[in-house]
Amino acid sequence: MDQLGRTSETPKSPWGGCPPAMPSCSLSDVMSQELARQLEEENKAFPSLTNPEVSLLSGEETDTNSDLMLARLLQMQYDRECDTQLRREERKYNGESKVSISFENYRTAHPYDGSESSEDEVDWQDTRDDPYKPDKPQVTPRKGFTGKGKNITTKHDEVLCGRKNTARMDNFAPEVLVGDGLGMDLKLSNQVFNSLKQHCHSEQRRSARLHDKKEHSTAEQAVDPRTRLLMYKMVSAGTLERINGCISTGKESVVFHANGGMLEEQPVPEEVVLKVFKTTLNEFKNRDRYIKDDYRFKDRFSKLNPRKIIRLWAEKEMHNLARMKKAGIPCPEVALLRKHILVLSFIGKDHVPAPKLKDTMLGAADMKTAYYQVLQMMQQLYQECNLVHADLSEYNMLWHQGQVWLIDVSQSVEPSHPHGLQFLFRDCTNVSTFFQKRGVAEAMSVYELFNCVTGLDLTINEEDEAEFLAQIEALEKRNEDHVQKRGKKTFPLSSWDGSPPLKHAADD
Ligand code: ADP
Ligand code: MG
């Protein structure tokens, strides 16, 4: 025990025993030449400690005494496994979907990934995942050869290198089909191997670039990460069985084909489309007048942020389709609405969407039938559904099972909308022009069609479109005045005989 009462024993620490103290050395020891030599010898036992990567990657026997080296080896192994797992998950996640998510950014960048081999020299450092295991050639020592005399084998031995190169092809990206070169003892010269490797590298870079562009462009077309998540959730919840390819990418929406699953124990149709309204905000502004002035949405419009307004488009299409369905107009049926994604029944069969009317090559009889169907649908839409399509043309009419189907009604408005009749006039212009061009002799002029659809009796002067438009604007103005006087609700224009409106819609 010393003067302070401590025993000579090492005190017991609650965290375990202390390591034994280093033996002390005197000044004369430090200055000893003998000790200096001994330390030098010890250092030689760790030749590559200063640059562990050199020995690690050159294929030499690695010195496992080095903690740093071991750590790096483990890290490499770990990274490799993570990358393999990531690739697997990426493939599983994307399946055959056209919209794919790249996990590439989560991959670990290895120092050897960037190694560019020279024209004729194989990158000997690239020994990762060397599958040449069954009869792996003995490690070529630093001196570059093994054996003696005639049996000498250098690291440039053609057969050995050839086999090794063939085996290395297995390390090419998974999408590169390399065949079974090992099985048939294929020997690839360094030159061939290097060119192949170069080719694969550039192919990978090219496909990464393409993928990148695709990602970017799809995002531009509304399938942003949030939307993808929504779509993914529909699949994982079983509402959709799977989402297939993209049918159409328009300015305001992207349409996907999908297979329906179950929703609240009810089957979703076998084939459906997902109409994804664009969430990029540059386009919708052009369209806000369709919704801003639609009294059904007016109150809500002013309070909403742009993202939510886009949801209104989807909601608007859903309501309009419901009205059409009720009136018996052939149109898609709404299966589900989730934010800005509308799931609709598919018009078409076996993944093939019905053609747009503009793309059909109908005979004269079918074209005439189509015309009369369109005429009837326009009347029903106006008179029974109290709607004007507002984007009616051969692009938004599909030909399926011998009849015309109306689609794309997100912008449709009630006739009492401040510009409703002008929209209808435009619809009539498109329809008349199309059918007249396609040789339907019975096709009415735009003015006749307008009167026929609305039941109004506006004066027609074929030569004077402005005159006709003036009548339409006058009607709209009177309606607008009426709305201002009497509140939000409007009267149905279709029942107006031309006299000043007296009745409120709610009174009807
Ligand atoms: P957009 O506002 O982008 O024009 P649409 O509703 O017109 O949106 O859809 C774009 C295209 O997608 C259509 O021209 C049509 O080819 C296809 N499509 C849309 N809905 C369906 C559907 N229910 N069934 C089959 N194809 C559809
Ligand atoms: Mg359309």
Coordinates of C-alpha atoms and ligand atoms in Angstrom, one line a residue:
M1 CA 0.0 0.0 0.0
D2 CA 1.4 3.5 -0.9
Q3 CA 1.1 6.6 1.1
L4 CA -2.3 7.4 -0.2
G5 CA -3.6 4.0 0.9
R6 CA -3.7 2.5 -2.7
T7 CA -2.7 -1.1 -3.1
S8 CA -0.1 -2.2 -5.7
E9 CA -2.9 -4.2 -7.5
T10 CA -4.5 -2.6 -10.5
P11 CA -7.8 -1.1 -9.3
K12 CA -10.9 -2.9 -10.7
S13 CA -12.7 -0.7 -13.2
P14 CA -16.5 -1.1 -13.5
W15 CA -16.0 -1.3 -17.3
G16 CA -13.5 -4.2 -17.1
G17 CA -9.8 -4.5 -16.5
C18 CA -7.3 -2.0 -17.7
P19 CA -4.9 -3.2 -20.4
P20 CA -1.4 -4.0 -19.0
A21 CA 0.8 -0.9 -19.0
M22 CA 3.4 -0.7 -21.7
P23 CA 6.8 -1.6 -20.3
S24 CA 8.6 1.6 -19.6
C25 CA 11.8 2.3 -21.5
S26 CA 14.7 4.4 -20.5
L27 CA 16.4 7.2 -22.4
S28 CA 19.3 4.9 -23.2
D29 CA 16.9 2.4 -24.7
V30 CA 15.3 5.0 -27.0
M31 CA 18.8 6.0 -28.2
S32 CA 19.7 2.3 -28.8
Q33 CA 20.7 1.4 -32.4
E34 CA 19.7 -2.2 -31.6
L35 CA 16.1 -1.1 -30.9
A36 CA 16.0 1.0 -34.0
R37 CA 17.0 -2.0 -36.2
Q38 CA 14.4 -4.2 -34.5
L39 CA 11.6 -1.7 -35.1
E40 CA 12.6 -1.4 -38.8
E41 CA 12.3 -5.2 -39.1
E42 CA 8.9 -5.1 -37.6
N43 CA 7.7 -2.5 -40.1
K44 CA 8.8 -4.6 -43.0
A45 CA 6.2 -7.1 -41.9
F46 CA 3.5 -4.6 -43.2
P47 CA 4.8 -3.8 -46.6
S48 CA 1.6 -2.4 -48.1
L49 CA 0.2 -0.7 -45.0
T50 CA 1.0 2.7 -46.5
N51 CA -1.1 2.0 -49.6
P52 CA -3.4 -1.0 -48.8
E53 CA -5.4 -0.6 -52.0
V54 CA -2.4 -1.6 -54.1
S55 CA -2.1 -5.0 -52.5
L56 CA -5.8 -5.3 -52.1
L57 CA -6.6 -4.9 -55.7
S58 CA -3.5 -6.3 -57.4
G59 CA -4.4 -9.9 -56.5
E60 CA -1.6 -10.4 -54.1
E61 CA -2.0 -12.3 -50.9
T62 CA -3.6 -9.8 -48.8
D63 CA -2.1 -9.1 -45.4
T64 CA -4.9 -9.6 -42.9
N65 CA -2.9 -8.2 -40.1
S66 CA -3.9 -4.7 -41.3
D67 CA -7.1 -3.6 -39.7
L68 CA -7.5 -0.9 -42.3
M69 CA -7.2 -3.4 -45.1
L70 CA -9.6 -5.8 -43.4
A71 CA -12.1 -3.0 -42.9
R72 CA -11.8 -2.0 -46.5
L73 CA -12.3 -5.6 -47.7
L74 CA -15.3 -5.9 -45.5
Q75 CA -16.7 -2.6 -46.7
M76 CA -16.2 -3.7 -50.3
Q77 CA -18.0 -6.9 -49.7
Y78 CA -20.8 -5.2 -47.9
D79 CA -21.2 -2.6 -50.6
R80 CA -21.2 -5.2 -53.3
E81 CA -24.0 -7.1 -51.5
C82 CA -26.0 -3.9 -51.0
D83 CA -25.7 -3.1 -54.7
T84 CA -26.8 -6.6 -55.7
Q85 CA -29.7 -6.3 -53.4
L86 CA -30.6 -2.9 -54.7
R87 CA -30.5 -4.2 -58.3
R88 CA -32.8 -7.0 -57.3
E89 CA -35.2 -4.6 -55.5
E90 CA -35.2 -2.3 -58.5
R91 CA -36.1 -5.0 -60.9
K92 CA -38.8 -6.3 -58.6
Y93 CA -40.2 -2.8 -58.0
N94 CA -40.3 -1.9 -61.6
G95 CA -41.3 -5.2 -63.1
E96 CA -42.2 -4.6 -66.7
S97 CA -43.7 -1.2 -66.0
K98 CA -42.9 1.5 -68.5
V99 CA -42.6 3.9 -65.6
S100 CA -39.6 2.7 -63.8
I101 CA -37.7 4.1 -60.8
S102 CA -33.9 4.0 -60.8
F103 CA -32.1 3.1 -57.6
E104 CA -28.8 3.9 -59.3
N105 CA -28.2 6.9 -57.1
Y106 CA -28.2 4.7 -54.0
R107 CA -25.4 2.5 -55.3
T108 CA -22.0 2.8 -53.8
A109 CA -19.4 4.3 -55.9
H110 CA -16.3 2.2 -55.8
P111 CA -12.8 3.5 -56.5
Y112 CA -12.4 0.8 -59.1
D113 CA -15.7 1.6 -60.9
G114 CA -14.1 4.4 -62.8
S115 CA -11.0 2.4 -63.9
E116 CA -10.6 2.7 -67.6
S117 CA -8.5 0.0 -69.2
S118 CA -6.1 0.8 -71.9
E119 CA -6.5 -0.5 -75.5
D120 CA -4.7 -3.7 -75.2
E121 CA -4.1 -4.2 -71.5
V122 CA -6.8 -6.0 -69.4
D123 CA -7.5 -4.2 -66.2
W124 CA -5.8 -6.7 -63.9
Q125 CA -6.9 -4.9 -60.9
D126 CA -10.5 -5.6 -61.6
T127 CA -10.7 -8.8 -59.7
R128 CA -14.0 -8.3 -57.9
D129 CA -16.5 -11.0 -58.1
D130 CA -14.1 -13.1 -60.0
P131 CA -16.2 -16.1 -60.9
Y132 CA -13.3 -18.1 -62.1
K133 CA -13.3 -20.1 -59.0
P134 CA -13.4 -23.8 -60.0
D135 CA -9.8 -24.0 -61.1
K136 CA -8.8 -20.5 -60.4
P137 CA -5.3 -20.0 -61.7
Q138 CA -2.7 -19.6 -59.0
V139 CA -2.2 -16.0 -58.1
T140 CA 0.5 -14.6 -60.3
P141 CA 3.1 -13.2 -57.9
R142 CA 4.5 -9.8 -58.2
K143 CA 7.4 -11.0 -60.3
G144 CA 4.8 -11.8 -63.0
F145 CA 5.4 -15.5 -63.6
T146 CA 5.2 -18.9 -62.0
G147 CA 6.9 -22.2 -62.7
K148 CA 10.4 -22.8 -64.0
G149 CA 12.1 -23.4 -67.4
K150 CA 9.6 -24.6 -70.0
N151 CA 6.7 -24.7 -67.6
I152 CA 6.9 -21.1 -66.9
T153 CA 3.5 -19.4 -66.9
T154 CA 3.5 -15.6 -67.1
K155 CA 0.5 -13.3 -66.3
H156 CA 0.3 -12.8 -70.0
D157 CA -0.2 -16.5 -70.8
E158 CA -2.7 -16.5 -73.6
V159 CA -4.8 -19.6 -72.6
L160 CA -4.9 -18.5 -68.9
C161 CA -5.8 -14.9 -69.8
G162 CA -8.3 -16.0 -72.3
R163 CA -10.2 -18.2 -69.9
K164 CA -10.0 -15.6 -67.2
N165 CA -11.4 -13.0 -69.6
T166 CA -14.3 -15.3 -70.5
A167 CA -15.0 -15.8 -66.9
R168 CA -14.9 -12.1 -66.3
M169 CA -17.7 -11.5 -68.7
D170 CA -20.0 -12.7 -66.0
N171 CA -19.3 -9.5 -64.3
F172 CA -20.8 -7.5 -67.0
A173 CA -24.1 -5.7 -66.3
P174 CA -26.9 -8.2 -65.8
E175 CA -28.7 -7.0 -68.9
V176 CA -25.7 -8.0 -71.1
L177 CA -26.3 -11.6 -72.3
V178 CA -22.9 -13.2 -72.3
G179 CA -23.8 -16.8 -73.0
D180 CA -22.0 -19.8 -71.7
G181 CA -18.4 -19.0 -72.7
L182 CA -17.0 -20.9 -69.8
G183 CA -18.8 -24.1 -70.6
M184 CA -17.3 -24.2 -74.1
D185 CA -13.8 -23.2 -72.9
L186 CA -14.0 -19.9 -74.9
K187 CA -10.8 -17.9 -74.7
L188 CA -11.1 -14.2 -75.2
S189 CA -8.0 -12.2 -76.1
N190 CA -7.4 -9.1 -74.1
Q191 CA -8.2 -7.0 -77.1
V192 CA -11.6 -8.6 -77.6
F193 CA -12.3 -8.6 -74.0
N194 CA -11.4 -4.9 -73.7
S195 CA -13.5 -3.9 -76.6
L196 CA -16.4 -5.9 -75.2
K197 CA -16.0 -4.2 -71.8
Q198 CA -15.8 -0.8 -73.4
H199 CA -18.9 -1.5 -75.4
C200 CA -20.8 -2.6 -72.3
H201 CA -19.6 0.5 -70.4
S202 CA -20.8 2.8 -73.1
E203 CA -24.1 0.8 -73.5
Q204 CA -24.7 1.2 -69.8
R205 CA -24.0 4.9 -69.9
R206 CA -26.2 5.3 -72.9
S207 CA -29.1 3.4 -71.3
A208 CA -28.6 5.3 -68.1
R209 CA -28.8 8.6 -70.1
L210 CA -31.9 7.3 -71.9
H211 CA -33.4 6.2 -68.6
D212 CA -32.6 9.6 -67.2
K213 CA -34.3 11.4 -70.0
K214 CA -37.3 9.1 -69.7
E215 CA -37.5 9.7 -66.0
H216 CA -37.4 13.4 -66.7
S217 CA -39.9 13.4 -69.4
T218 CA -42.4 11.2 -67.6
A219 CA -42.1 13.5 -64.6
E220 CA -42.8 16.4 -67.0
Q221 CA -45.9 14.5 -68.2
A222 CA -47.3 14.5 -64.7
V223 CA -46.1 11.3 -63.2
D224 CA -44.1 12.9 -60.5
P225 CA -43.0 10.9 -57.4
R226 CA -46.2 11.8 -55.5
T227 CA -48.3 10.5 -58.4
R228 CA -46.2 7.3 -58.6
L229 CA -46.7 6.7 -54.9
L230 CA -50.5 7.1 -55.4
M231 CA -50.4 4.6 -58.3
Y232 CA -48.2 2.3 -56.3
K233 CA -50.6 2.4 -53.4
M234 CA -53.5 1.4 -55.7
V235 CA -51.6 -1.6 -56.7
S236 CA -50.4 -2.6 -53.2
A237 CA -54.0 -2.1 -51.9
G238 CA -55.2 -4.6 -54.5
T239 CA -57.5 -2.0 -56.2
L240 CA -55.4 -2.5 -59.3
E241 CA -53.8 -5.7 -60.3
R242 CA -51.1 -4.1 -62.3
I243 CA -50.4 -0.9 -64.2
N244 CA -49.4 -1.5 -67.8
G245 CA -48.2 0.8 -70.5
C246 CA -49.0 4.4 -71.2
I247 CA -51.7 4.9 -73.8
S248 CA -51.5 8.6 -74.3
T249 CA -49.6 11.6 -73.0
G250 CA -51.4 14.8 -73.6
K251 CA -50.9 18.4 -72.5
E252 CA -53.2 18.0 -69.5
S253 CA -53.1 14.3 -68.7
V254 CA -51.3 11.0 -69.0
V255 CA -53.4 7.9 -69.6
F256 CA -52.3 4.4 -68.5
H257 CA -53.7 1.0 -69.2
A258 CA -54.2 -1.1 -66.0
N259 CA -55.8 -4.3 -64.8
G260 CA -58.5 -3.9 -62.2
G261 CA -58.5 -5.7 -58.8
M262 CA -60.9 -5.4 -56.0
L263 CA -62.2 -2.3 -54.3
E264 CA -64.2 -2.6 -51.1
E265 CA -65.1 -6.2 -52.1
Q266 CA -66.4 -5.1 -55.4
P267 CA -64.5 -6.0 -58.6
V268 CA -62.9 -3.2 -60.5
P269 CA -63.3 -3.8 -64.3
E270 CA -60.7 -6.2 -65.8
E271 CA -59.4 -3.5 -68.0
V272 CA -59.2 0.1 -66.9
V273 CA -57.4 3.3 -67.7
L274 CA -55.8 5.6 -65.2
K275 CA -56.2 9.2 -66.3
V276 CA -53.6 11.1 -64.4
F277 CA -54.1 14.8 -64.5
K278 CA -50.9 16.8 -64.9
T279 CA -49.7 18.3 -61.7
T280 CA -47.3 20.7 -63.4
L281 CA -48.9 24.0 -63.1
N282 CA -48.1 25.7 -66.4
E283 CA -50.9 24.3 -68.5
F284 CA -53.9 24.4 -66.2
K285 CA -54.0 28.2 -66.3
N286 CA -55.2 28.1 -69.9
R287 CA -58.1 26.1 -68.7
D288 CA -59.2 27.8 -65.5
R289 CA -62.0 29.7 -67.2
Y290 CA -63.7 26.4 -67.7
I291 CA -63.9 25.8 -64.0
K292 CA -63.6 29.2 -62.5
D293 CA -66.9 30.3 -63.9
D294 CA -68.7 27.0 -63.5
Y295 CA -71.0 27.8 -60.5
R296 CA -70.7 24.2 -59.3
F297 CA -67.1 24.8 -58.5
K298 CA -67.0 28.5 -58.2
D299 CA -66.9 28.8 -54.4
R300 CA -64.3 26.2 -54.0
F301 CA -62.1 27.5 -56.8
S302 CA -61.3 30.7 -55.1
K303 CA -60.2 29.0 -51.9
L304 CA -57.9 26.4 -53.4
N305 CA -54.2 26.2 -54.1
P306 CA -53.2 25.2 -57.7
R307 CA -52.4 21.6 -56.7
K308 CA -55.9 21.2 -55.4
I309 CA -57.5 22.9 -58.4
I310 CA -56.0 20.1 -60.5
R311 CA -57.9 17.6 -58.4
L312 CA -61.0 19.5 -59.3
W313 CA -60.4 18.7 -63.0
A314 CA -60.5 15.0 -62.1
E315 CA -63.6 15.5 -60.0
K316 CA -65.3 17.5 -62.7
E317 CA -64.7 14.8 -65.2
M318 CA -66.1 12.2 -62.8
H319 CA -69.3 14.2 -62.2
N320 CA -69.7 14.9 -65.9
L321 CA -69.3 11.2 -66.8
A322 CA -71.8 10.3 -64.2
R323 CA -74.4 12.6 -65.8
M324 CA -73.7 11.2 -69.2
K325 CA -73.9 7.6 -68.0
K326 CA -77.3 8.4 -66.5
A327 CA -78.5 9.7 -69.9
G328 CA -77.3 6.6 -71.6
I329 CA -74.5 8.2 -73.6
P330 CA -71.7 5.7 -74.4
C331 CA -68.8 6.9 -72.3
P332 CA -66.2 5.4 -69.8
E333 CA -67.6 4.5 -66.4
V334 CA -65.9 5.9 -63.3
A335 CA -64.4 3.2 -61.1
L336 CA -62.5 5.4 -58.7
L337 CA -61.2 8.9 -58.0
R338 CA -58.0 9.4 -56.0
K339 CA -56.9 12.9 -55.9
H340 CA -55.9 13.8 -59.4
I341 CA -56.1 10.2 -60.7
L342 CA -59.3 9.0 -62.3
V343 CA -59.8 5.3 -62.9
L344 CA -62.1 4.7 -65.8
S345 CA -63.4 1.6 -67.6
F346 CA -61.3 0.8 -70.7
I347 CA -62.8 1.5 -74.1
G348 CA -61.1 -1.2 -76.2
K349 CA -60.2 -4.8 -75.8
D350 CA -57.1 -6.8 -74.8
H351 CA -54.9 -3.8 -74.1
V352 CA -55.8 -2.3 -77.5
P353 CA -57.6 1.0 -77.0
A354 CA -60.4 1.9 -79.4
P355 CA -59.3 4.2 -82.2
K356 CA -60.1 7.8 -82.2
L357 CA -62.7 8.7 -84.8
K358 CA -60.0 10.6 -86.7
D359 CA -57.9 7.5 -87.0
T360 CA -60.7 5.2 -88.3
M361 CA -61.1 4.2 -91.9
L362 CA -64.9 3.8 -91.8
G363 CA -66.9 3.1 -94.8
A364 CA -69.6 5.5 -95.9
A365 CA -72.4 3.7 -94.1
D366 CA -70.5 3.5 -90.8
M367 CA -69.5 7.1 -91.1
K368 CA -73.1 8.2 -91.6
T369 CA -74.1 6.1 -88.6
A370 CA -71.4 7.7 -86.6
Y371 CA -72.6 11.1 -87.6
Y372 CA -76.2 10.5 -86.4
Q373 CA -74.9 9.0 -83.2
V374 CA -72.8 12.1 -82.5
L375 CA -75.7 14.4 -83.3
Q376 CA -77.9 12.5 -80.9
M377 CA -75.2 12.5 -78.2
M378 CA -74.7 16.2 -78.5
Q379 CA -78.5 16.8 -78.0
Q380 CA -78.6 14.4 -75.1
L381 CA -75.6 16.1 -73.5
Y382 CA -77.1 19.5 -73.8
Q383 CA -80.7 18.8 -73.1
E384 CA -80.6 15.8 -70.6
C385 CA -77.2 16.3 -69.0
N386 CA -77.3 20.1 -69.2
L387 CA -73.7 20.0 -70.4
V388 CA -71.6 21.3 -73.3
H389 CA -68.6 19.1 -74.1
A390 CA -66.4 22.1 -74.8
D391 CA -63.6 20.0 -76.4
L392 CA -65.6 17.9 -78.8
S393 CA -63.7 16.7 -81.9
E394 CA -62.7 13.6 -83.7
Y395 CA -59.8 13.4 -81.1
N396 CA -62.2 12.9 -78.2
M397 CA -64.6 10.4 -79.8
L398 CA -63.6 6.7 -80.0
W399 CA -65.1 4.1 -82.3
H400 CA -65.8 0.9 -80.4
Q401 CA -68.2 -2.0 -81.1
G402 CA -69.8 -0.2 -83.9
Q403 CA -70.6 3.0 -82.1
V404 CA -69.1 6.3 -81.0
W405 CA -68.0 6.8 -77.4
L406 CA -67.5 10.2 -75.9
I407 CA -64.4 10.8 -73.7
D408 CA -62.4 13.6 -72.1
V409 CA -65.1 15.7 -70.4
S410 CA -63.1 17.3 -67.6
Q411 CA -63.6 20.7 -69.2
S412 CA -67.3 20.2 -70.0
V413 CA -69.5 23.0 -68.6
E414 CA -73.1 23.7 -68.2
P415 CA -74.7 25.7 -71.1
S416 CA -75.3 28.6 -68.7
H417 CA -71.5 29.0 -68.2
P418 CA -70.6 32.6 -69.3
H419 CA -68.9 31.1 -72.4
G420 CA -70.9 27.9 -72.6
L421 CA -72.6 28.7 -75.9
Q422 CA -69.4 29.8 -77.5
F423 CA -67.8 26.5 -76.5
L424 CA -70.8 24.7 -78.0
F425 CA -70.4 26.6 -81.2
R426 CA -66.8 25.5 -81.4
D427 CA -67.8 21.9 -80.8
C428 CA -70.4 22.2 -83.7
T429 CA -67.7 23.6 -86.0
N430 CA -65.4 20.7 -85.3
V431 CA -68.1 18.1 -85.8
S432 CA -69.6 19.6 -89.0
T433 CA -66.2 20.1 -90.5
F434 CA -65.1 16.6 -89.7
F435 CA -68.1 14.8 -91.1
Q436 CA -68.4 17.0 -94.1
K437 CA -64.7 16.3 -94.9
R438 CA -65.4 12.6 -94.5
G439 CA -68.1 12.8 -97.1
V440 CA -71.2 12.6 -95.0
A441 CA -73.7 14.4 -97.3
E442 CA -76.3 14.7 -94.5
A443 CA -73.9 16.6 -92.2
M444 CA -75.5 19.9 -91.3
S445 CA -73.8 23.2 -91.4
V446 CA -72.4 24.5 -88.1
Y447 CA -75.3 26.9 -87.6
E448 CA -78.0 24.3 -88.3
L449 CA -76.2 21.9 -85.9
F450 CA -76.1 24.6 -83.2
N451 CA -79.8 25.3 -83.5
C452 CA -80.6 21.6 -83.7
V453 CA -78.6 20.7 -80.5
T454 CA -79.8 23.7 -78.4
G455 CA -83.4 23.8 -79.7
L456 CA -82.8 27.6 -80.1
D457 CA -83.8 29.3 -83.3
L458 CA -81.0 31.7 -84.0
T459 CA -81.1 33.5 -87.4
I460 CA -78.7 31.8 -89.8
N461 CA -76.8 33.6 -92.5
E462 CA -74.3 31.1 -93.8
E463 CA -72.1 33.9 -95.1
D464 CA -71.9 35.7 -91.8
E465 CA -70.4 33.9 -88.9
A466 CA -69.9 37.1 -86.9
E467 CA -73.6 37.8 -87.0
F468 CA -74.3 34.3 -85.5
L469 CA -71.7 34.7 -82.9
A470 CA -73.1 38.1 -81.9
Q471 CA -76.5 36.4 -81.2
I472 CA -74.7 33.8 -79.1
E473 CA -72.9 36.5 -77.1
A474 CA -76.1 38.4 -76.6
L475 CA -77.6 35.3 -75.1
E476 CA -74.7 34.8 -72.8
K477 CA -74.8 38.4 -71.7
R478 CA -78.5 38.3 -70.8
N479 CA -77.8 35.2 -68.8
E480 CA -74.9 36.8 -67.0
D481 CA -77.1 39.8 -66.1
H482 CA -79.7 37.5 -64.8
V483 CA -77.2 35.7 -62.7
Q484 CA -75.9 39.0 -61.2
K485 CA -79.5 40.0 -60.4
R486 CA -80.7 36.8 -59.0
G487 CA -77.7 35.1 -57.3
K488 CA -75.4 32.3 -58.3
K489 CA -77.8 29.9 -59.9
T490 CA -78.8 30.2 -63.5
F491 CA -81.8 29.2 -65.6
P492 CA -81.4 26.4 -68.2
L493 CA -80.8 28.0 -71.5
S494 CA -82.3 25.2 -73.4
S495 CA -85.8 26.2 -72.2
W496 CA -85.3 29.8 -73.0
D497 CA -87.5 31.2 -75.8
G498 CA -85.5 34.3 -76.3
S499 CA -87.5 36.6 -73.9
P500 CA -85.7 38.2 -71.0
P501 CA -85.2 35.5 -68.3
L502 CA -87.6 35.8 -65.4
K503 CA -87.3 32.6 -63.7
H504 CA -84.6 31.4 -61.4
A505 CA -83.2 27.9 -62.1
A506 CA -84.2 26.8 -58.6
D507 CA -87.8 27.8 -59.4
D508 CA -88.0 25.3 -62.3
Ligands
ADP1 P1 -56.5 14.4 -72.8 O1 -57.1 15.5 -72.0 O2 -55.1 14.2 -72.5 O3 -56.8 14.5 -74.2 P2 -58.2 12.1 -72.9 O4 -59.3 11.7 -71.9 O5 -58.7 12.6 -74.3 O6 -57.2 13.0 -72.3 O7 -57.3 10.8 -73.1 C1 -56.3 10.8 -74.0 C2 -56.3 9.5 -74.9 O8 -56.3 8.4 -74.1 C3 -57.5 9.4 -75.7 O9 -57.4 10.0 -77.0 C4 -57.7 7.9 -75.9 O10 -56.9 7.5 -77.0 C5 -57.1 7.4 -74.6 N1 -58.2 7.1 -73.6 C6 -58.7 7.9 -72.7 N2 -59.6 7.4 -72.0 C7 -59.7 6.1 -72.4 C8 -60.6 5.0 -72.1 N3 -61.5 5.1 -71.1 N4 -60.4 3.9 -72.8 C9 -59.5 3.8 -73.8 N5 -58.7 4.8 -74.2 C10 -58.8 5.9 -73.5
MG2 MG -58.4 14.3 -75.4

